mmCIF file of C-alpha atoms in Angstrom:
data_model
loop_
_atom_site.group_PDB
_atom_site.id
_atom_site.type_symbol
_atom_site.label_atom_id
_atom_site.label_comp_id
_atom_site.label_asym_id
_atom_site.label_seq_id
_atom_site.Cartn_x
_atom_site.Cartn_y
_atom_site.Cartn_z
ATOM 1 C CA UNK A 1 125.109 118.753 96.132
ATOM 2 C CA UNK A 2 126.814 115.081 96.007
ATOM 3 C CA UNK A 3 125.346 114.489 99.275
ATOM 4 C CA UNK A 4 121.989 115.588 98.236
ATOM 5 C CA UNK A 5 121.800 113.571 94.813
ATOM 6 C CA UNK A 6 122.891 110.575 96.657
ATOM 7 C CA UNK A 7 120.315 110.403 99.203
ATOM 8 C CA UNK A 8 117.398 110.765 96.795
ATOM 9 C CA UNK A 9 118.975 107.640 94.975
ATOM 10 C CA UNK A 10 118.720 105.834 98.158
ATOM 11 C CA UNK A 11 115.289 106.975 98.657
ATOM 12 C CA UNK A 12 114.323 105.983 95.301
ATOM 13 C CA UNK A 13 116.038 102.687 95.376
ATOM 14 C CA UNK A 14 114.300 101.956 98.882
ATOM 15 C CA UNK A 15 110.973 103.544 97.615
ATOM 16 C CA UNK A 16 111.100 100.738 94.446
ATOM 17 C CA UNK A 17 111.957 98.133 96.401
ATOM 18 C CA UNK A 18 109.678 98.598 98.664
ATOM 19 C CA UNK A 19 106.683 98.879 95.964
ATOM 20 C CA UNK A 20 103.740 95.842 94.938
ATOM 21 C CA UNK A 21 104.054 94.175 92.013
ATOM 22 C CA UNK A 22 101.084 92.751 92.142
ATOM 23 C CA UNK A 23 97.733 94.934 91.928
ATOM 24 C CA UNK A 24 95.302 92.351 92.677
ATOM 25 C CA UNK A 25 93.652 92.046 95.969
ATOM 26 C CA UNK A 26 90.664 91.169 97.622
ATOM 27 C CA UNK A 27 90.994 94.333 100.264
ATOM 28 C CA UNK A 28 89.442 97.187 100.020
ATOM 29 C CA UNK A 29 91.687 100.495 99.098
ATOM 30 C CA UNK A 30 92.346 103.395 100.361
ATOM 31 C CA UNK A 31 94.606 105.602 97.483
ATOM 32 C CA UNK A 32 96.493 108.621 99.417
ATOM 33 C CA UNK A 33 98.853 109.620 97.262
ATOM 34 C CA UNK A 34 101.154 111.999 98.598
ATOM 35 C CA UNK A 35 101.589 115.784 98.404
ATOM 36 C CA UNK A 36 104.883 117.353 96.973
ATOM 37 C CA UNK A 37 106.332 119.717 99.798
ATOM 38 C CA UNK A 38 106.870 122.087 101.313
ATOM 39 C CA UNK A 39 103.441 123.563 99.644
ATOM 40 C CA UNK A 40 100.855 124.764 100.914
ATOM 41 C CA UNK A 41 98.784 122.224 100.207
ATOM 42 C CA UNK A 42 99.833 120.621 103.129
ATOM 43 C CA UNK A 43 101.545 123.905 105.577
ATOM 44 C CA UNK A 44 99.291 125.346 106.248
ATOM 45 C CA UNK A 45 96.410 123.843 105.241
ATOM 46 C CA UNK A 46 96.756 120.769 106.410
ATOM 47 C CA UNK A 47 97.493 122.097 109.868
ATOM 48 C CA UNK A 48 98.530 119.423 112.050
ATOM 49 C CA UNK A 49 98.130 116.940 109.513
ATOM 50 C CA UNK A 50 101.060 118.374 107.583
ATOM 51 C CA UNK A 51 103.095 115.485 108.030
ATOM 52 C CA UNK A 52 101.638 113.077 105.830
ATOM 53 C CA UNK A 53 103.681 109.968 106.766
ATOM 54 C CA UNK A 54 102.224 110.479 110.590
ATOM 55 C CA UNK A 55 98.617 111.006 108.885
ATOM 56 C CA UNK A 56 98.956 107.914 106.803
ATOM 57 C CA UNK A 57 100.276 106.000 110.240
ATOM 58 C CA UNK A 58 97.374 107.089 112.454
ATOM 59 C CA UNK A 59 94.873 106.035 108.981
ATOM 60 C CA UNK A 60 96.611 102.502 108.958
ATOM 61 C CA UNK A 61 95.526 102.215 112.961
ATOM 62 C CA UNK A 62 91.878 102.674 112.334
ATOM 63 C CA UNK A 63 90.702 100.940 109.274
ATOM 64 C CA UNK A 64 89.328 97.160 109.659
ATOM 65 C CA UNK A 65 91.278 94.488 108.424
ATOM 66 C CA UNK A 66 89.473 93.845 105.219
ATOM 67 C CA UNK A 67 91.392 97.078 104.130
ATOM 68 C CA UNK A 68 94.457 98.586 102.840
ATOM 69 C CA UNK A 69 95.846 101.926 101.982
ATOM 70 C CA UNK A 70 97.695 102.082 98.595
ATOM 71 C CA UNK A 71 100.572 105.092 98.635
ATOM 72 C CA UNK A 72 102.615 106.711 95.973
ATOM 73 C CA UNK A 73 104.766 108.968 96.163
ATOM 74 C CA UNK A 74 104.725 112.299 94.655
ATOM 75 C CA UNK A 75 106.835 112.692 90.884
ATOM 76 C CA UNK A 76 108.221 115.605 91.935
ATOM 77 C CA UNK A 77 109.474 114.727 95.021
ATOM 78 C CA UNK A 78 112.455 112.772 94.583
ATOM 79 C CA UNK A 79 113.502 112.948 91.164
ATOM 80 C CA UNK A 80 117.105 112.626 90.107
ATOM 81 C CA UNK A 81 117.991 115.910 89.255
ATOM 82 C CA UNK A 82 119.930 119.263 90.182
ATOM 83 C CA UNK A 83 119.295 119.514 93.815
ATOM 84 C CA UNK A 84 116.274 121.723 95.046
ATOM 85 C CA UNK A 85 116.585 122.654 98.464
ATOM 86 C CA UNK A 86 112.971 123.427 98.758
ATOM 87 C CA UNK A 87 112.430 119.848 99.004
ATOM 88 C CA UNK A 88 115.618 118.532 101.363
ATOM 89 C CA UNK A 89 113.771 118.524 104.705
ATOM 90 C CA UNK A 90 110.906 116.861 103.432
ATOM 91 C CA UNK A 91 111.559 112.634 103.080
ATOM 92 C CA UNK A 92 113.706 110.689 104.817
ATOM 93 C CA UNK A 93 115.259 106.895 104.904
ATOM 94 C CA UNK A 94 112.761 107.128 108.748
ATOM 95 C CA UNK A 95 109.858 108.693 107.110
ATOM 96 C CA UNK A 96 109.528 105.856 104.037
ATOM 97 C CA UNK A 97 110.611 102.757 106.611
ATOM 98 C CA UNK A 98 108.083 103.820 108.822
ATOM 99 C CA UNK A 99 105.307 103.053 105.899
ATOM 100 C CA UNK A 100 107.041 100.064 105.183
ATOM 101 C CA UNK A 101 106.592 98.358 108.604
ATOM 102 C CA UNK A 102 102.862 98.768 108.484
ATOM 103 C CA UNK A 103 101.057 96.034 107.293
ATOM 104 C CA UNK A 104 98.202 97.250 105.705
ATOM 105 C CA UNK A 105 100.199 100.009 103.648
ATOM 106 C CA UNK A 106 101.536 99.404 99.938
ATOM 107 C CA UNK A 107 103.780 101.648 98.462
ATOM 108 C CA UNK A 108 103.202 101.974 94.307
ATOM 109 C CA UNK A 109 105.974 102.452 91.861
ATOM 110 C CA UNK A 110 106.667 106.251 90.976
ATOM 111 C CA UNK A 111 105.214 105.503 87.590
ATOM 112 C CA UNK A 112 101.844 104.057 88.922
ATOM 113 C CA UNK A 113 99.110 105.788 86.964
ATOM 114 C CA UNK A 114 96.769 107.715 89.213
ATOM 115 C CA UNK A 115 93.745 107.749 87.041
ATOM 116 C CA UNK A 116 94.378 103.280 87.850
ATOM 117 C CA UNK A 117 94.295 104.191 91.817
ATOM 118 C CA UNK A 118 91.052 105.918 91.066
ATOM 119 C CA UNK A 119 89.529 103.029 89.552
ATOM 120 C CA UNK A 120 91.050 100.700 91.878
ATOM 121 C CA UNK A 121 90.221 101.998 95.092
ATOM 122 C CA UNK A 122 86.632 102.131 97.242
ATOM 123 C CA UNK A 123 88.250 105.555 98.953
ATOM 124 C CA UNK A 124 90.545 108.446 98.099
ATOM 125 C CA UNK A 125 92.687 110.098 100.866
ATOM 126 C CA UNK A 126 94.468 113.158 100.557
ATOM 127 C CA UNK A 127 95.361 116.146 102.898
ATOM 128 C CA UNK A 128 93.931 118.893 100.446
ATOM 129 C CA UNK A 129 94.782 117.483 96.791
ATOM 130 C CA UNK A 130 92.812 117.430 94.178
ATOM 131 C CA UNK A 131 92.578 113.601 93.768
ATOM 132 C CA UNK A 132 89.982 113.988 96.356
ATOM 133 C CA UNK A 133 87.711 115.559 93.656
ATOM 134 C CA UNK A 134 89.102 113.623 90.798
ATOM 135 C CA UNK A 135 88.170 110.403 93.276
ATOM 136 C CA UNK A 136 84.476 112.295 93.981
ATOM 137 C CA UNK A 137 83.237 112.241 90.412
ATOM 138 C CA UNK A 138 84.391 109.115 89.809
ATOM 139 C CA UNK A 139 82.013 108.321 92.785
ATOM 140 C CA UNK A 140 84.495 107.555 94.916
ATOM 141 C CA UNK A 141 84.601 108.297 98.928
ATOM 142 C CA UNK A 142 87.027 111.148 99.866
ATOM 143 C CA UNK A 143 88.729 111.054 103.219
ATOM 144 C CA UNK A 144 90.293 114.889 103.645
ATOM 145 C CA UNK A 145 93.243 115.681 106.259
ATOM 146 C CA UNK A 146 92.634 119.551 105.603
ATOM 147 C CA UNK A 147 90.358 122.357 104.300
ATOM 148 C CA UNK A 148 89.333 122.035 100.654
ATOM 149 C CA UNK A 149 87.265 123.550 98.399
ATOM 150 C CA UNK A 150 84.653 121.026 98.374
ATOM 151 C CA UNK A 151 84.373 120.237 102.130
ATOM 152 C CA UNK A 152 80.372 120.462 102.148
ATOM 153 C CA UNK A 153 80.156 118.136 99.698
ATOM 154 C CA UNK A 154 78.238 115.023 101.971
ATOM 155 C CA UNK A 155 80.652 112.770 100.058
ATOM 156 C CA UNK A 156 83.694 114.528 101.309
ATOM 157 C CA UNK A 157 84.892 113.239 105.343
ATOM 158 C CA UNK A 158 87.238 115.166 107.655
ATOM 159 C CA UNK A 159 89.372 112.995 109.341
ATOM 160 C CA UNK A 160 88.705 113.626 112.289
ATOM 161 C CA UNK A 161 84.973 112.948 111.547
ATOM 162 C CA UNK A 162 86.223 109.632 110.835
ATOM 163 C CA UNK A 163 88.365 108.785 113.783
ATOM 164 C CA UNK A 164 85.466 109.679 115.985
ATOM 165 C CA UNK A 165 82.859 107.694 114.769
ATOM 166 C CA UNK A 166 84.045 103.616 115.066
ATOM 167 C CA UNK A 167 81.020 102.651 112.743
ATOM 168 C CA UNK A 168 82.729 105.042 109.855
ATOM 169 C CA UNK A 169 83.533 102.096 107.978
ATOM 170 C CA UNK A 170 80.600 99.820 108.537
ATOM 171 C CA UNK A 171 78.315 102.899 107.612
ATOM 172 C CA UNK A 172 79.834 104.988 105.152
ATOM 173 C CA UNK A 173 81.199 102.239 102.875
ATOM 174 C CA UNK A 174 77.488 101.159 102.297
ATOM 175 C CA UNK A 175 76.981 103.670 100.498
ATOM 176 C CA UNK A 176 76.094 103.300 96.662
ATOM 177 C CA UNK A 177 78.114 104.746 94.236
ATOM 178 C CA UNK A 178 74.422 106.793 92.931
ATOM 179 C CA UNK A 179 74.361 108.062 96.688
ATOM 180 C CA UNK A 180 77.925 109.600 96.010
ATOM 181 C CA UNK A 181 77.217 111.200 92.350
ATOM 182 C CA UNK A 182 73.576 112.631 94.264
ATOM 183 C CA UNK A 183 75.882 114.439 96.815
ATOM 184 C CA UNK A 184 78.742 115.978 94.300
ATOM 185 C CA UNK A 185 75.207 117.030 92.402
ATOM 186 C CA UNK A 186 73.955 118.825 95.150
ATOM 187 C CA UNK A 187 77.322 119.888 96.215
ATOM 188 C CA UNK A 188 77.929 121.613 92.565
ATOM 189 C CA UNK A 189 74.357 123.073 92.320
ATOM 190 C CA UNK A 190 75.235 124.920 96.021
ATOM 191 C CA UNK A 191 78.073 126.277 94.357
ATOM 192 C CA UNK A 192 75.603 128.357 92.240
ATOM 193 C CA UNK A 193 74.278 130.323 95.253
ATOM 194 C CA UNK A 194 77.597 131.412 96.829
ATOM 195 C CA UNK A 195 80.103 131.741 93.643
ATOM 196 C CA UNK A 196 81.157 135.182 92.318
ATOM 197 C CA UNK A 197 82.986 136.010 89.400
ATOM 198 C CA UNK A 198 86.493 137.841 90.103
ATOM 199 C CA UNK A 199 89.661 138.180 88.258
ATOM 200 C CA UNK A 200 92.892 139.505 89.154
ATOM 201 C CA UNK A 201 93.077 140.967 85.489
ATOM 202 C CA UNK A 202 91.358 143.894 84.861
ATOM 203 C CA UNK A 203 91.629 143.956 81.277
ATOM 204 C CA UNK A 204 89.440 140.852 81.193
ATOM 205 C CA UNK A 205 87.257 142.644 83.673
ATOM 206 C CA UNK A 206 86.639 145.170 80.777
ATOM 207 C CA UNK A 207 86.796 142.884 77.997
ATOM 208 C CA UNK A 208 83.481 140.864 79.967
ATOM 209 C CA UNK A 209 80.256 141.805 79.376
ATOM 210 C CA UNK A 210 78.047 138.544 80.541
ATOM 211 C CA UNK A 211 76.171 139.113 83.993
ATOM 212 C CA UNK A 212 77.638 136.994 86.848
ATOM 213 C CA UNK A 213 74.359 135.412 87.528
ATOM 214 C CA UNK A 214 75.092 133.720 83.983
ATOM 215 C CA UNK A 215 78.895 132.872 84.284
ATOM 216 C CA UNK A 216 78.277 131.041 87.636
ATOM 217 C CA UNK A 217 75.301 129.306 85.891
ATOM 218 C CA UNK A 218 77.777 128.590 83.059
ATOM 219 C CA UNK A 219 80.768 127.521 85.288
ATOM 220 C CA UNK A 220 78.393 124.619 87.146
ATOM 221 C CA UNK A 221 76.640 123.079 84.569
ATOM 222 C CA UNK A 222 80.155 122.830 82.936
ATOM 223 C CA UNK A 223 80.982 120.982 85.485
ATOM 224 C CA UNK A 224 78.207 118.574 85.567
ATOM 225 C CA UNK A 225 78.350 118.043 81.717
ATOM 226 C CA UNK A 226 82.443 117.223 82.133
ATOM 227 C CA UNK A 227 81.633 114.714 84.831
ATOM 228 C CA UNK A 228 78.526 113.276 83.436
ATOM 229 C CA UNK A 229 80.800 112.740 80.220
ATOM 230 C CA UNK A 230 84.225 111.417 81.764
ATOM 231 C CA UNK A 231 82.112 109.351 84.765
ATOM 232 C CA UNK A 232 83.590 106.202 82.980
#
C-alpha cells in the first residue's frame, strides 16, 4: 500500500512538473484528455487504441507543425488516496515521459478546467468520451479512437479515417464552425428515425403512458433546445 501511494506521488509530482503554464499560443489544439482506466470506455471499445499514451504518440506523428495536442490527465486517475488496485497497471513513470519527449504535446495541470480546453481548442480527441460530444456542440471537430454513440455524425472522424487521408488537415480544418452545428443538426434529427424508448424498470414502463413516436420526438428537440441555449 506504501509502495502504491508513493508512486502516484511521483506520478503526480512528474505530471505537474511537466504541465504549461502558459495557455497562450499561436498553434492550433488538439484537447485529448484522457480516459480513467481500466473502463470500458477504452477495453474494449477502444480496441486497439486502448492504450491511450500509444494513440496520443501515433496523433503527435501526423499533425502539421502549426499544431499541438493539449493532454490532461484524468482526476480520478492518480489521486492521493487509499490505494485502488483497479487502477495500478494503468500509468507509469514510461507511459507519462514518453508524452513528455514529444514536442508538440502539452500536458495541463490536473485542475485544468475542461469546459477552457473546449473553448481553446480547433479539435477534440478522445477514444470514446464524451468530450467528443461536449466538443461537437460547441462546434468543435471530434477526432474518435473508438465506437461512440454519435459516429455518423459528419462532424465526428475515426482515426483511422484520418491517418489515411494526408489532406485531413488541410481539408477538414476549413471547415466553418456553421458547417459543424449543420452536421450535429442532421446527426440529432437521424436520431429520430432509429431511437426507441426502453427501460430496464418496469414500473416506469407501467407508470408511462406517452407513445414512443412522441418521447423520441421529445428526447431530440431537447437536445437541440439545450445546445442551441448553452452554444456560448
Amino acid at each position: 500500500m506504501i509502495a502504491h501511494l508513493y508512486k502516484k506521488l511521483v506520478l503526480r509530482r512528474l505530471w505537474k512538473k511537466n504541465s504549461i503554464k502558459n495557455f497562450n499560443t499561436a498553434k492550433k489544439i488538439i484537447y485529448f484528455p484522457l480516459h480513467f482506466q481500466p473502463e470500458r470506455s477504452t477495453d474494449p471499445e477502444a480496441s486497439k487504441y486502448s492504450d491511450q499514451f500509444s494513440s496520443i504518440e501515433i496523433l503527435s506523428k501526423f499533425i502539421p507543425n502549426e499544431w499541438e495536442i493539449w493532454v490532461k490527465e484524468h482526476p480520478r486517475q492518480i489521486p492521493l488516496e487509499y490505494p485502488n488496485i483497479r487502477r495500478y497497471h494503468y500509468r507509469t513513470k514510461h507511459d507519462y515521459l514518453k508524452l513528455i519527449k514529444l514536442k508538440n504535446v502539452k500536458l495541463l495541470n490536473l485542475d485544468f478546467p475542461s469546459e477552457l480546453g473546449i473553448n481553446k481548442c480547433t479539435v477534440v480527441a478522445s477514444c470514446t468520451g464524451s468530450i467528443l460530444w461536449e466538443g461537437l456542440i460547441k462546434n468543435k471537430i471530434a477526432i474518435r479512437f473508438g465506437s461512440t454513440w454519435h459516429d455518423d455524425c459528419k462532424s465526428c472522424f475515426y482515426i483511422e479515417d484520418v491517418l489515411n487521408n494526408k489532406k485531413f488537415f488541410d481539408t477538414q480544418f476549413d471547415k466553418k464552425q456553421n458547417s459543424i452545428e449543420k452536421n450535429v443538426d442532421e446527426f440529432i434529427d437521424r436520431l429520430s428515425e432509429y431511437s426507441i424508448i426502453s427501460s430496464n424498470s418496469s414500473l416506469f414502463v407501467k407508470k408511462s403512458k406517452i407513445e414512443e413516436n412522441i418521447l423520441v420526438n421529445n428526447f431530440t428537440s431537447f437536445i437541440k433546445s439545450y445546445i442551441k441555449t448553452n452554444k456560448n
